[in-house]
């Protein structure tokens, strides 16, 4: 199962993994990748990053990436959460 969430609000990775695994004993491992806004880019200070998205288009592109990954590595469930809006250094993307 592929699930894509595009949202402005922050998320707690521990909570999300708990929801994904709730009541399941068929999951042998989980792997996560969490991107963060950095405070530096090419020697320039970063105050914030503004991420825009186009509803429908963004989800479709992320679903294609999730499907390709699941096919390439024979994954079980794939969950992608991607944020948009104004994000400050240290915030999860």
Short mmCIF file of C-alpha atoms in Angstrom, two decimals:
data_model
loop_
_atom_site.label_atom_id
_atom_site.label_comp_id
_atom_site.label_asym_id
_atom_site.label_seq_id
_atom_site.Cartn_x
_atom_site.Cartn_y
_atom_site.Cartn_z
CA UNK A 1 0.00 0.00 0.00
CA UNK A 2 1.29 3.46 -0.91
CA UNK A 3 0.02 6.42 1.05
CA UNK A 4 0.97 10.02 0.27
CA UNK A 5 0.21 12.97 2.53
CA UNK A 6 0.96 16.54 1.45
CA UNK A 7 0.35 18.91 4.34
CA UNK A 8 1.33 22.19 5.97
CA UNK A 9 1.29 20.96 9.55
CA UNK A 10 4.29 19.32 11.19
CA UNK A 11 4.27 15.62 12.02
CA UNK A 12 5.79 13.41 14.69
CA UNK A 13 7.66 10.50 13.10
CA UNK A 14 7.26 8.30 16.17
CA UNK A 15 3.49 8.77 16.14
CA UNK A 16 3.30 8.14 12.39
CA UNK A 17 5.29 4.90 12.68
CA UNK A 18 3.09 3.80 15.57
CA UNK A 19 -0.01 4.39 13.46
CA UNK A 20 1.52 2.49 10.55
CA UNK A 21 2.36 -0.53 12.75
CA UNK A 22 -0.76 -0.47 14.95
CA UNK A 23 -2.10 -3.99 15.42
CA UNK A 24 0.25 -5.47 12.83
CA UNK A 25 2.75 -8.26 13.40
CA UNK A 26 3.68 -8.78 9.74
CA UNK A 27 6.14 -5.85 9.67
CA UNK A 28 9.70 -7.00 10.25
CA UNK A 29 11.41 -3.61 9.92
CA UNK A 30 10.81 0.02 9.15
CA UNK A 31 13.14 2.49 7.49
CA UNK A 32 12.71 6.22 7.59
CA UNK A 33 14.14 9.23 5.85
CA UNK A 34 13.34 12.64 7.28
CA UNK A 35 14.46 15.78 5.50
CA UNK A 36 15.12 18.97 7.45
CA UNK A 37 15.52 22.59 6.40
CA UNK A 38 19.16 23.61 6.77
CA UNK A 39 20.30 27.02 7.93
CA UNK A 40 22.96 27.31 5.25
CA UNK A 41 22.93 26.94 1.45
CA UNK A 42 26.05 27.59 -0.66
CA UNK A 43 27.56 29.73 2.12
CA UNK A 44 24.38 31.86 2.40
CA UNK A 45 22.34 31.97 5.60
CA UNK A 46 18.82 30.60 5.23
CA UNK A 47 16.05 32.23 7.26
CA UNK A 48 13.28 30.07 5.82
CA UNK A 49 12.28 28.04 2.80
CA UNK A 50 8.96 28.44 1.02
CA UNK A 51 7.69 25.19 -0.49
CA UNK A 52 4.79 25.48 -2.91
CA UNK A 53 2.72 22.63 -4.21
CA UNK A 54 0.09 22.08 -6.83
CA UNK A 55 -2.77 19.94 -5.47
CA UNK A 56 -3.23 16.80 -7.48
CA UNK A 57 0.07 17.18 -9.31
CA UNK A 58 2.23 16.93 -6.21
CA UNK A 59 0.45 13.85 -4.90
CA UNK A 60 0.62 12.15 -8.30
CA UNK A 61 4.39 12.71 -8.59
CA UNK A 62 5.01 11.44 -5.04
CA UNK A 63 2.80 8.39 -5.66
CA UNK A 64 4.85 7.56 -8.76
CA UNK A 65 8.08 7.79 -6.74
CA UNK A 66 6.61 5.55 -4.01
CA UNK A 67 5.45 3.00 -6.58
CA UNK A 68 8.85 2.93 -8.26
CA UNK A 69 10.59 2.43 -4.92
CA UNK A 70 8.20 -0.37 -3.90
CA UNK A 71 8.78 -2.14 -7.21
CA UNK A 72 12.55 -1.69 -7.13
CA UNK A 73 13.06 -2.89 -3.56
CA UNK A 74 10.05 -5.14 -3.02
CA UNK A 75 8.73 -3.03 -0.17
CA UNK A 76 5.56 -3.57 1.79
CA UNK A 77 3.77 -0.35 2.66
CA UNK A 78 5.21 3.01 1.67
CA UNK A 79 4.19 6.22 3.42
CA UNK A 80 5.35 9.60 2.13
CA UNK A 81 4.66 12.79 4.06
CA UNK A 82 5.74 16.02 2.41
CA UNK A 83 5.16 19.46 3.84
CA UNK A 84 4.59 22.75 2.09
CA UNK A 85 4.48 26.36 3.18
CA UNK A 86 7.06 28.46 5.01
CA UNK A 87 9.54 26.25 6.87
CA UNK A 88 12.32 27.52 9.13
CA UNK A 89 15.75 25.91 9.62
CA UNK A 90 15.47 22.73 11.68
CA UNK A 91 11.88 22.01 10.65
CA UNK A 92 10.92 18.68 9.10
CA UNK A 93 10.08 18.76 5.41
#
